[in-house]
Amino acid sequence: MPNKSAARVVNSPPLNLHVAIIMDGSGRWAEARGLARVEGHRAGRAAACRAVEAALGAGVRVLTLFTFSTENWGRPEGEVAQLMRIFGDFLREDVPYFLLHGVCVTVVGRRDRLPVSLREAIDTVEAASEGGGKMRLRLAIDYSGRDAILRAASRFHQEGEHSYENFGRILAQAQFDAEPVPDIDLLIRTGGEQRLSNCPLWEIAYAELYFSTGMWPDFDSADFVAALQEFSTRQRRFGRITLVTS
Ligand code: IPE
Ligand code: IPE
Ligand code: MG
């Protein structure tokens, strides 16, 4: 398992990656400190800001943050309400700084079950994002990878050509995304669990997976760089073989 010292290895991760993060472990981080879980989510908001800055600094093209899964509605009402408030605060108070630095923000997932104030914050940020060309930040909120595929599949057979590209276009529409994204190159999950928890399943078909044991609120730019360094050591064969030349 790579650790922070891996960040010191001299290796150049490629630019223009699509990196996705399952930001897990905020509740346990708080509980380990005798704090309410909401404190973990607040600290998680700060970690999300660090991740966006680190991704910008590393030349990432798309950063997808898995923020709230469809299954997360099953949590106690109070925790869900606090999370929705934190997402709104992130959009209203943190995102404007990123917009100034050329980040374009989109939100993927269902919108119809979100509180009105959060929907308004999303609309404001998305409208203000037009033109942000340095990096795309995608927040997956009320998101289910399976639901996205199911919605897209039900439209697919009526709409045009049978190709991955066309499916990707319909999938983007089905999850309210502005435009299709390239496949996820690197999927990071913090918090020690080694599962996918219904993250963007179509987009991770050939992603490199990186699981770290640190809790999300502790995630910092060195951790982000360590994940990229580890990624740059992976040999991506896409089903082919590496030819050995003599
Ligand atoms: C992830 O952290 C945040 C959300 C799912 C919204 P958790 O809240 O799942 O934290 P743990 O896994 O309970 O520690
Ligand atoms: C995954 O974390 C979802 C997000 C980080 C948004 P969970 O904590 O909800 O996932 P499980 O319950 O461990 O699968
Ligand atoms: Mg969790």
mmCIF file of C-alpha atoms and ligand atoms in Angstrom:
data_model
loop_
_atom_site.group_PDB
_atom_site.id
_atom_site.type_symbol
_atom_site.label_atom_id
_atom_site.label_comp_id
_atom_site.label_asym_id
_atom_site.label_seq_id
_atom_site.Cartn_x
_atom_site.Cartn_y
_atom_site.Cartn_z
ATOM 1 C CA MET A 1 0.000 0.000 0.000
ATOM 2 C CA PRO A 2 1.602 3.276 -1.006
ATOM 3 C CA ASN A 3 2.109 5.851 1.689
ATOM 4 C CA LYS A 4 3.028 9.504 1.775
ATOM 5 C CA SER A 5 6.714 8.750 1.220
ATOM 6 C CA ALA A 6 5.760 7.523 -2.247
ATOM 7 C CA ALA A 7 5.125 11.171 -3.112
ATOM 8 C CA ARG A 8 8.879 11.678 -3.046
ATOM 9 C CA VAL A 9 9.497 9.195 -5.864
ATOM 10 C CA VAL A 10 10.448 11.101 -8.982
ATOM 11 C CA ASN A 11 7.948 10.004 -11.581
ATOM 12 C CA SER A 12 5.750 12.057 -13.859
ATOM 13 C CA PRO A 13 2.093 11.140 -13.807
ATOM 14 C CA PRO A 14 0.422 11.894 -17.115
ATOM 15 C CA LEU A 15 -1.578 15.071 -17.503
ATOM 16 C CA ASN A 16 -5.241 15.311 -18.439
ATOM 17 C CA LEU A 17 -6.420 12.350 -16.399
ATOM 18 C CA HIS A 18 -9.937 11.720 -15.232
ATOM 19 C CA VAL A 19 -9.598 10.984 -11.519
ATOM 20 C CA ALA A 20 -12.549 9.940 -9.366
ATOM 21 C CA ILE A 21 -12.600 9.750 -5.574
ATOM 22 C CA ILE A 22 -14.896 7.814 -3.269
ATOM 23 C CA MET A 23 -14.460 10.079 -0.276
ATOM 24 C CA ASP A 24 -15.055 7.609 2.549
ATOM 25 C CA GLY A 25 -14.257 7.532 6.242
ATOM 26 C CA SER A 26 -15.507 10.881 7.512
ATOM 27 C CA GLY A 27 -17.900 9.345 10.042
ATOM 28 C CA ARG A 28 -15.259 7.037 11.499
ATOM 29 C CA TRP A 29 -12.767 9.912 11.603
ATOM 30 C CA ALA A 30 -15.178 11.851 13.819
ATOM 31 C CA GLU A 31 -16.167 8.889 15.969
ATOM 32 C CA ALA A 32 -12.496 8.076 16.661
ATOM 33 C CA ARG A 33 -12.173 11.596 18.099
ATOM 34 C CA GLY A 34 -15.330 11.430 20.174
ATOM 35 C CA LEU A 35 -17.011 13.915 17.835
ATOM 36 C CA ALA A 36 -20.394 13.863 16.173
ATOM 37 C CA ARG A 37 -20.351 12.434 12.642
ATOM 38 C CA VAL A 38 -21.261 15.843 11.245
ATOM 39 C CA GLU A 39 -17.848 17.109 12.361
ATOM 40 C CA GLY A 40 -16.307 14.461 10.134
ATOM 41 C CA HIS A 41 -18.407 15.667 7.217
ATOM 42 C CA ARG A 42 -17.354 19.272 7.893
ATOM 43 C CA ALA A 43 -13.707 18.205 7.923
ATOM 44 C CA GLY A 44 -14.468 16.217 4.764
ATOM 45 C CA ARG A 45 -15.537 19.433 3.059
ATOM 46 C CA ALA A 46 -12.087 20.904 3.743
ATOM 47 C CA ALA A 47 -10.469 17.742 2.385
ATOM 48 C CA ALA A 48 -12.567 18.078 -0.783
ATOM 49 C CA CYS A 49 -11.184 21.611 -1.238
ATOM 50 C CA ARG A 50 -7.636 20.286 -0.838
ATOM 51 C CA ALA A 51 -8.330 17.577 -3.401
ATOM 52 C CA VAL A 52 -9.623 20.102 -5.942
ATOM 53 C CA GLU A 53 -6.538 22.256 -5.466
ATOM 54 C CA ALA A 54 -4.229 19.254 -5.719
ATOM 55 C CA ALA A 55 -5.963 18.081 -8.880
ATOM 56 C CA LEU A 56 -5.690 21.544 -10.424
ATOM 57 C CA GLY A 57 -2.010 21.646 -9.549
ATOM 58 C CA ALA A 58 -1.433 18.230 -11.085
ATOM 59 C CA GLY A 59 -3.060 19.072 -14.408
ATOM 60 C CA VAL A 60 -6.005 16.731 -13.953
ATOM 61 C CA ARG A 61 -8.658 17.215 -16.625
ATOM 62 C CA VAL A 62 -11.727 15.873 -14.828
ATOM 63 C CA LEU A 63 -12.140 15.283 -11.105
ATOM 64 C CA THR A 64 -15.245 13.357 -10.073
ATOM 65 C CA LEU A 65 -16.024 13.450 -6.352
ATOM 66 C CA PHE A 66 -18.490 10.811 -5.187
ATOM 67 C CA THR A 67 -20.317 12.955 -2.692
ATOM 68 C CA PHE A 68 -23.632 11.279 -1.828
ATOM 69 C CA SER A 69 -24.900 7.951 -3.074
ATOM 70 C CA THR A 70 -28.504 7.028 -3.663
ATOM 71 C CA GLU A 71 -28.044 4.489 -0.868
ATOM 72 C CA ASN A 72 -26.974 7.273 1.517
ATOM 73 C CA TRP A 73 -30.644 8.339 1.772
ATOM 74 C CA GLY A 74 -30.917 5.351 4.099
ATOM 75 C CA ARG A 75 -28.953 7.187 6.802
ATOM 76 C CA PRO A 76 -30.664 8.918 9.736
ATOM 77 C CA GLU A 77 -32.625 11.984 8.638
ATOM 78 C CA GLY A 78 -30.500 14.321 10.739
ATOM 79 C CA GLU A 79 -27.236 13.191 9.142
ATOM 80 C CA VAL A 80 -28.722 13.487 5.653
ATOM 81 C CA ALA A 81 -29.985 17.018 6.387
ATOM 82 C CA GLN A 82 -26.564 18.041 7.686
ATOM 83 C CA LEU A 83 -24.867 16.593 4.631
ATOM 84 C CA MET A 84 -27.209 18.510 2.307
ATOM 85 C CA ARG A 85 -26.377 21.728 4.167
ATOM 86 C CA ILE A 86 -22.647 21.044 3.889
ATOM 87 C CA PHE A 87 -22.963 20.398 0.129
ATOM 88 C CA GLY A 88 -24.805 23.715 -0.242
ATOM 89 C CA ASP A 89 -22.161 25.539 1.803
ATOM 90 C CA PHE A 90 -19.411 23.979 -0.309
ATOM 91 C CA LEU A 91 -21.109 25.185 -3.493
ATOM 92 C CA ARG A 92 -21.855 28.675 -2.187
ATOM 93 C CA GLU A 93 -18.663 29.361 -0.213
ATOM 94 C CA ASP A 94 -15.838 27.185 -1.590
ATOM 95 C CA VAL A 95 -16.634 26.730 -5.252
ATOM 96 C CA PRO A 96 -16.506 30.446 -6.253
ATOM 97 C CA TYR A 97 -12.756 30.379 -5.561
ATOM 98 C CA PHE A 98 -12.343 27.409 -7.904
ATOM 99 C CA LEU A 99 -14.443 29.076 -10.579
ATOM 100 C CA LEU A 100 -12.024 31.996 -10.492
ATOM 101 C CA HIS A 101 -9.231 29.535 -11.165
ATOM 102 C CA GLY A 102 -10.781 28.104 -14.306
ATOM 103 C CA VAL A 103 -12.705 25.170 -12.836
ATOM 104 C CA CYS A 104 -15.992 24.233 -14.447
ATOM 105 C CA VAL A 105 -18.409 22.534 -12.039
ATOM 106 C CA THR A 106 -21.170 20.105 -12.940
ATOM 107 C CA VAL A 107 -23.346 17.923 -10.753
ATOM 108 C CA VAL A 108 -24.320 14.400 -11.779
ATOM 109 C CA GLY A 109 -27.121 12.338 -10.321
ATOM 110 C CA ARG A 110 -30.791 12.831 -9.624
ATOM 111 C CA ARG A 111 -31.865 16.331 -8.710
ATOM 112 C CA ASP A 112 -35.532 15.865 -7.947
ATOM 113 C CA ARG A 113 -35.012 14.638 -4.376
ATOM 114 C CA LEU A 114 -32.526 17.328 -3.322
ATOM 115 C CA PRO A 115 -33.608 20.249 -1.109
ATOM 116 C CA VAL A 116 -34.637 23.313 -3.111
ATOM 117 C CA SER A 117 -31.837 25.444 -1.653
ATOM 118 C CA LEU A 118 -29.252 22.883 -2.809
ATOM 119 C CA ARG A 119 -30.794 22.719 -6.277
ATOM 120 C CA GLU A 120 -30.590 26.512 -6.471
ATOM 121 C CA ALA A 121 -26.933 26.463 -5.412
ATOM 122 C CA ILE A 122 -26.232 23.848 -8.105
ATOM 123 C CA ASP A 123 -27.984 25.926 -10.777
ATOM 124 C CA THR A 124 -26.018 29.027 -9.769
ATOM 125 C CA VAL A 125 -22.676 27.272 -9.841
ATOM 126 C CA GLU A 126 -23.346 25.495 -13.125
ATOM 127 C CA ALA A 127 -24.427 28.746 -14.776
ATOM 128 C CA ALA A 128 -21.312 30.512 -13.465
ATOM 129 C CA SER A 129 -19.118 27.647 -14.663
ATOM 130 C CA GLU A 130 -19.556 28.236 -18.348
ATOM 131 C CA GLY A 131 -16.169 29.000 -19.755
ATOM 132 C CA GLY A 132 -14.106 27.373 -16.979
ATOM 133 C CA GLY A 133 -11.716 25.427 -19.148
ATOM 134 C CA LYS A 134 -8.860 24.381 -16.879
ATOM 135 C CA MET A 135 -10.464 21.473 -15.075
ATOM 136 C CA ARG A 136 -13.909 19.992 -14.802
ATOM 137 C CA LEU A 137 -15.132 19.184 -11.300
ATOM 138 C CA ARG A 138 -18.036 16.729 -11.262
ATOM 139 C CA LEU A 139 -19.883 16.251 -8.026
ATOM 140 C CA ALA A 140 -21.902 13.042 -7.873
ATOM 141 C CA ILE A 141 -24.867 13.739 -5.601
ATOM 142 C CA ASP A 142 -27.822 11.370 -5.197
ATOM 143 C CA TYR A 143 -25.831 9.250 -7.581
ATOM 144 C CA SER A 144 -26.109 5.578 -8.415
ATOM 145 C CA GLY A 145 -23.954 4.048 -11.136
ATOM 146 C CA ARG A 146 -26.579 1.400 -11.816
ATOM 147 C CA ASP A 147 -29.420 3.885 -11.951
ATOM 148 C CA ALA A 148 -27.489 6.038 -14.433
ATOM 149 C CA ILE A 149 -26.882 3.027 -16.701
ATOM 150 C CA LEU A 150 -30.496 1.889 -16.408
ATOM 151 C CA ARG A 151 -31.880 5.303 -17.344
ATOM 152 C CA ALA A 152 -29.502 5.571 -20.289
ATOM 153 C CA ALA A 153 -30.220 2.018 -21.458
ATOM 154 C CA SER A 154 -33.944 2.642 -21.553
ATOM 155 C CA ARG A 155 -33.386 5.528 -24.014
ATOM 156 C CA PHE A 156 -30.532 3.996 -25.947
ATOM 157 C CA HIS A 157 -32.365 1.649 -28.284
ATOM 158 C CA GLN A 158 -34.426 4.553 -29.636
ATOM 159 C CA GLU A 159 -31.573 6.967 -30.158
ATOM 160 C CA GLY A 160 -29.110 6.430 -32.944
ATOM 161 C CA GLU A 161 -26.057 4.417 -33.435
ATOM 162 C CA HIS A 162 -25.017 1.392 -31.351
ATOM 163 C CA SER A 163 -21.643 2.583 -30.068
ATOM 164 C CA TYR A 164 -19.931 3.250 -26.754
ATOM 165 C CA GLU A 165 -19.609 6.884 -27.757
ATOM 166 C CA ASN A 166 -23.330 7.282 -28.359
ATOM 167 C CA PHE A 167 -24.136 5.451 -25.126
ATOM 168 C CA GLY A 168 -21.773 7.795 -23.272
ATOM 169 C CA ARG A 169 -23.638 10.766 -24.711
ATOM 170 C CA ILE A 170 -27.014 9.394 -23.638
ATOM 171 C CA LEU A 171 -25.595 8.460 -20.230
ATOM 172 C CA ALA A 172 -24.434 12.044 -19.720
ATOM 173 C CA GLN A 173 -27.958 13.295 -20.458
ATOM 174 C CA ALA A 174 -29.513 10.646 -18.233
ATOM 175 C CA GLN A 175 -27.424 11.785 -15.277
ATOM 176 C CA PHE A 176 -27.874 15.517 -16.032
ATOM 177 C CA ASP A 177 -24.245 15.960 -16.999
ATOM 178 C CA ALA A 178 -23.319 18.828 -19.304
ATOM 179 C CA GLU A 179 -21.423 16.628 -21.716
ATOM 180 C CA PRO A 180 -19.882 13.147 -21.824
ATOM 181 C CA VAL A 181 -16.664 12.635 -19.884
ATOM 182 C CA PRO A 182 -13.687 10.532 -20.821
ATOM 183 C CA ASP A 183 -13.366 7.212 -18.989
ATOM 184 C CA ILE A 184 -12.117 7.380 -15.417
ATOM 185 C CA ASP A 185 -8.383 6.630 -15.424
ATOM 186 C CA LEU A 186 -7.834 6.431 -11.686
ATOM 187 C CA LEU A 187 -10.363 5.676 -8.958
ATOM 188 C CA ILE A 188 -9.231 6.488 -5.424
ATOM 189 C CA ARG A 189 -11.142 5.277 -2.366
ATOM 190 C CA THR A 190 -10.141 6.373 1.104
ATOM 191 C CA GLY A 191 -11.347 4.832 4.368
ATOM 192 C CA GLY A 192 -10.000 1.308 3.952
ATOM 193 C CA GLU A 193 -12.973 -0.372 2.257
ATOM 194 C CA GLN A 194 -12.226 -2.130 -1.013
ATOM 195 C CA ARG A 195 -15.530 -1.843 -2.808
ATOM 196 C CA LEU A 196 -17.177 0.379 -5.375
ATOM 197 C CA SER A 197 -20.448 1.247 -3.609
ATOM 198 C CA ASN A 198 -22.363 2.009 -6.819
ATOM 199 C CA CYS A 199 -19.962 4.675 -8.044
ATOM 200 C CA PRO A 200 -19.909 5.636 -11.782
ATOM 201 C CA LEU A 201 -19.795 2.074 -13.106
ATOM 202 C CA TRP A 202 -19.789 2.706 -16.855
ATOM 203 C CA GLU A 203 -16.927 5.193 -16.575
ATOM 204 C CA ILE A 204 -14.682 2.935 -14.449
ATOM 205 C CA ALA A 205 -14.662 0.025 -16.918
ATOM 206 C CA TYR A 206 -10.861 0.252 -17.276
ATOM 207 C CA ALA A 207 -9.921 2.447 -14.312
ATOM 208 C CA GLU A 208 -6.906 1.759 -12.136
ATOM 209 C CA LEU A 209 -8.107 1.247 -8.568
ATOM 210 C CA TYR A 210 -6.304 2.765 -5.595
ATOM 211 C CA PHE A 211 -7.494 2.000 -2.079
ATOM 212 C CA SER A 212 -6.027 3.858 0.858
ATOM 213 C CA THR A 213 -6.564 3.235 4.553
ATOM 214 C CA GLY A 214 -6.516 6.888 5.595
ATOM 215 C CA MET A 215 -9.829 8.499 6.481
ATOM 216 C CA TRP A 216 -11.127 11.135 4.062
ATOM 217 C CA PRO A 217 -10.766 14.186 6.375
ATOM 218 C CA ASP A 218 -7.019 13.466 6.608
ATOM 219 C CA PHE A 219 -6.571 13.353 2.830
ATOM 220 C CA ASP A 220 -4.177 16.017 1.635
ATOM 221 C CA SER A 221 -2.268 17.023 -1.466
ATOM 222 C CA ALA A 222 0.594 14.622 -0.646
ATOM 223 C CA ASP A 223 -1.918 11.754 -0.624
ATOM 224 C CA PHE A 224 -3.273 12.917 -3.978
ATOM 225 C CA VAL A 225 0.216 13.070 -5.448
ATOM 226 C CA ALA A 226 1.015 9.632 -3.962
ATOM 227 C CA ALA A 227 -2.008 8.174 -5.731
ATOM 228 C CA LEU A 228 -0.948 9.759 -9.016
ATOM 229 C CA GLN A 229 2.588 8.459 -8.568
ATOM 230 C CA GLU A 230 1.279 4.967 -7.944
ATOM 231 C CA PHE A 231 -0.919 5.317 -11.038
ATOM 232 C CA SER A 232 2.084 6.267 -13.131
ATOM 233 C CA THR A 233 3.793 2.977 -12.214
ATOM 234 C CA ARG A 234 0.823 0.897 -13.416
ATOM 235 C CA GLN A 235 1.110 -0.762 -16.780
ATOM 236 C CA ARG A 236 -2.184 -0.223 -18.571
ATOM 237 C CA ARG A 237 -2.443 -2.936 -21.173
ATOM 238 C CA PHE A 238 -6.137 -2.712 -22.134
ATOM 239 C CA GLY A 239 -6.143 -6.402 -22.975
ATOM 240 C CA ARG A 240 -3.046 -6.299 -25.094
ATOM 241 C CA ILE A 241 0.406 -7.600 -24.166
ATOM 242 C CA THR A 242 3.684 -5.812 -23.743
ATOM 243 C CA LEU A 243 6.088 -6.725 -26.514
ATOM 244 C CA VAL A 244 9.613 -7.447 -25.315
ATOM 245 C CA THR A 245 12.223 -6.230 -27.802
ATOM 246 C CA SER A 246 15.605 -7.945 -27.887
HETATM 247 C C1 IPE B 1 -18.437 9.269 3.336
HETATM 248 O O1 IPE B 1 -18.056 9.076 4.639
HETATM 249 C C2 IPE B 1 -19.389 10.423 3.215
HETATM 250 C C3 IPE B 1 -20.687 10.042 2.683
HETATM 251 C C4 IPE B 1 -21.056 8.845 2.393
HETATM 252 C C5 IPE B 1 -21.640 11.090 2.476
HETATM 253 P P1 IPE B 1 -18.931 8.181 5.583
HETATM 254 O O2 IPE B 1 -19.994 9.016 6.218
HETATM 255 O O3 IPE B 1 -19.428 6.972 4.889
HETATM 256 O O4 IPE B 1 -17.879 7.784 6.675
HETATM 257 P P2 IPE B 1 -17.732 6.360 7.360
HETATM 258 O O5 IPE B 1 -17.520 5.357 6.289
HETATM 259 O O6 IPE B 1 -19.002 6.126 8.117
HETATM 260 O O7 IPE B 1 -16.550 6.519 8.232
HETATM 261 C C1 IPE B 2 -19.647 5.524 -0.511
HETATM 262 O O1 IPE B 2 -19.486 5.541 0.875
HETATM 263 C C2 IPE B 2 -20.448 6.698 -0.978
HETATM 264 C C3 IPE B 2 -19.770 7.974 -0.884
HETATM 265 C C4 IPE B 2 -18.562 8.197 -0.460
HETATM 266 C C5 IPE B 2 -20.561 9.089 -1.346
HETATM 267 P P1 IPE B 2 -20.466 4.721 1.834
HETATM 268 O O2 IPE B 2 -19.884 4.791 3.179
HETATM 269 O O3 IPE B 2 -21.864 5.181 1.676
HETATM 270 O O4 IPE B 2 -20.366 3.247 1.221
HETATM 271 P P2 IPE B 2 -20.530 1.830 1.938
HETATM 272 O O5 IPE B 2 -21.785 1.888 2.764
HETATM 273 O O6 IPE B 2 -19.310 1.616 2.759
HETATM 274 O O7 IPE B 2 -20.606 0.874 0.791
HETATM 275 MG MG MG B 3 -18.619 5.131 4.601
#
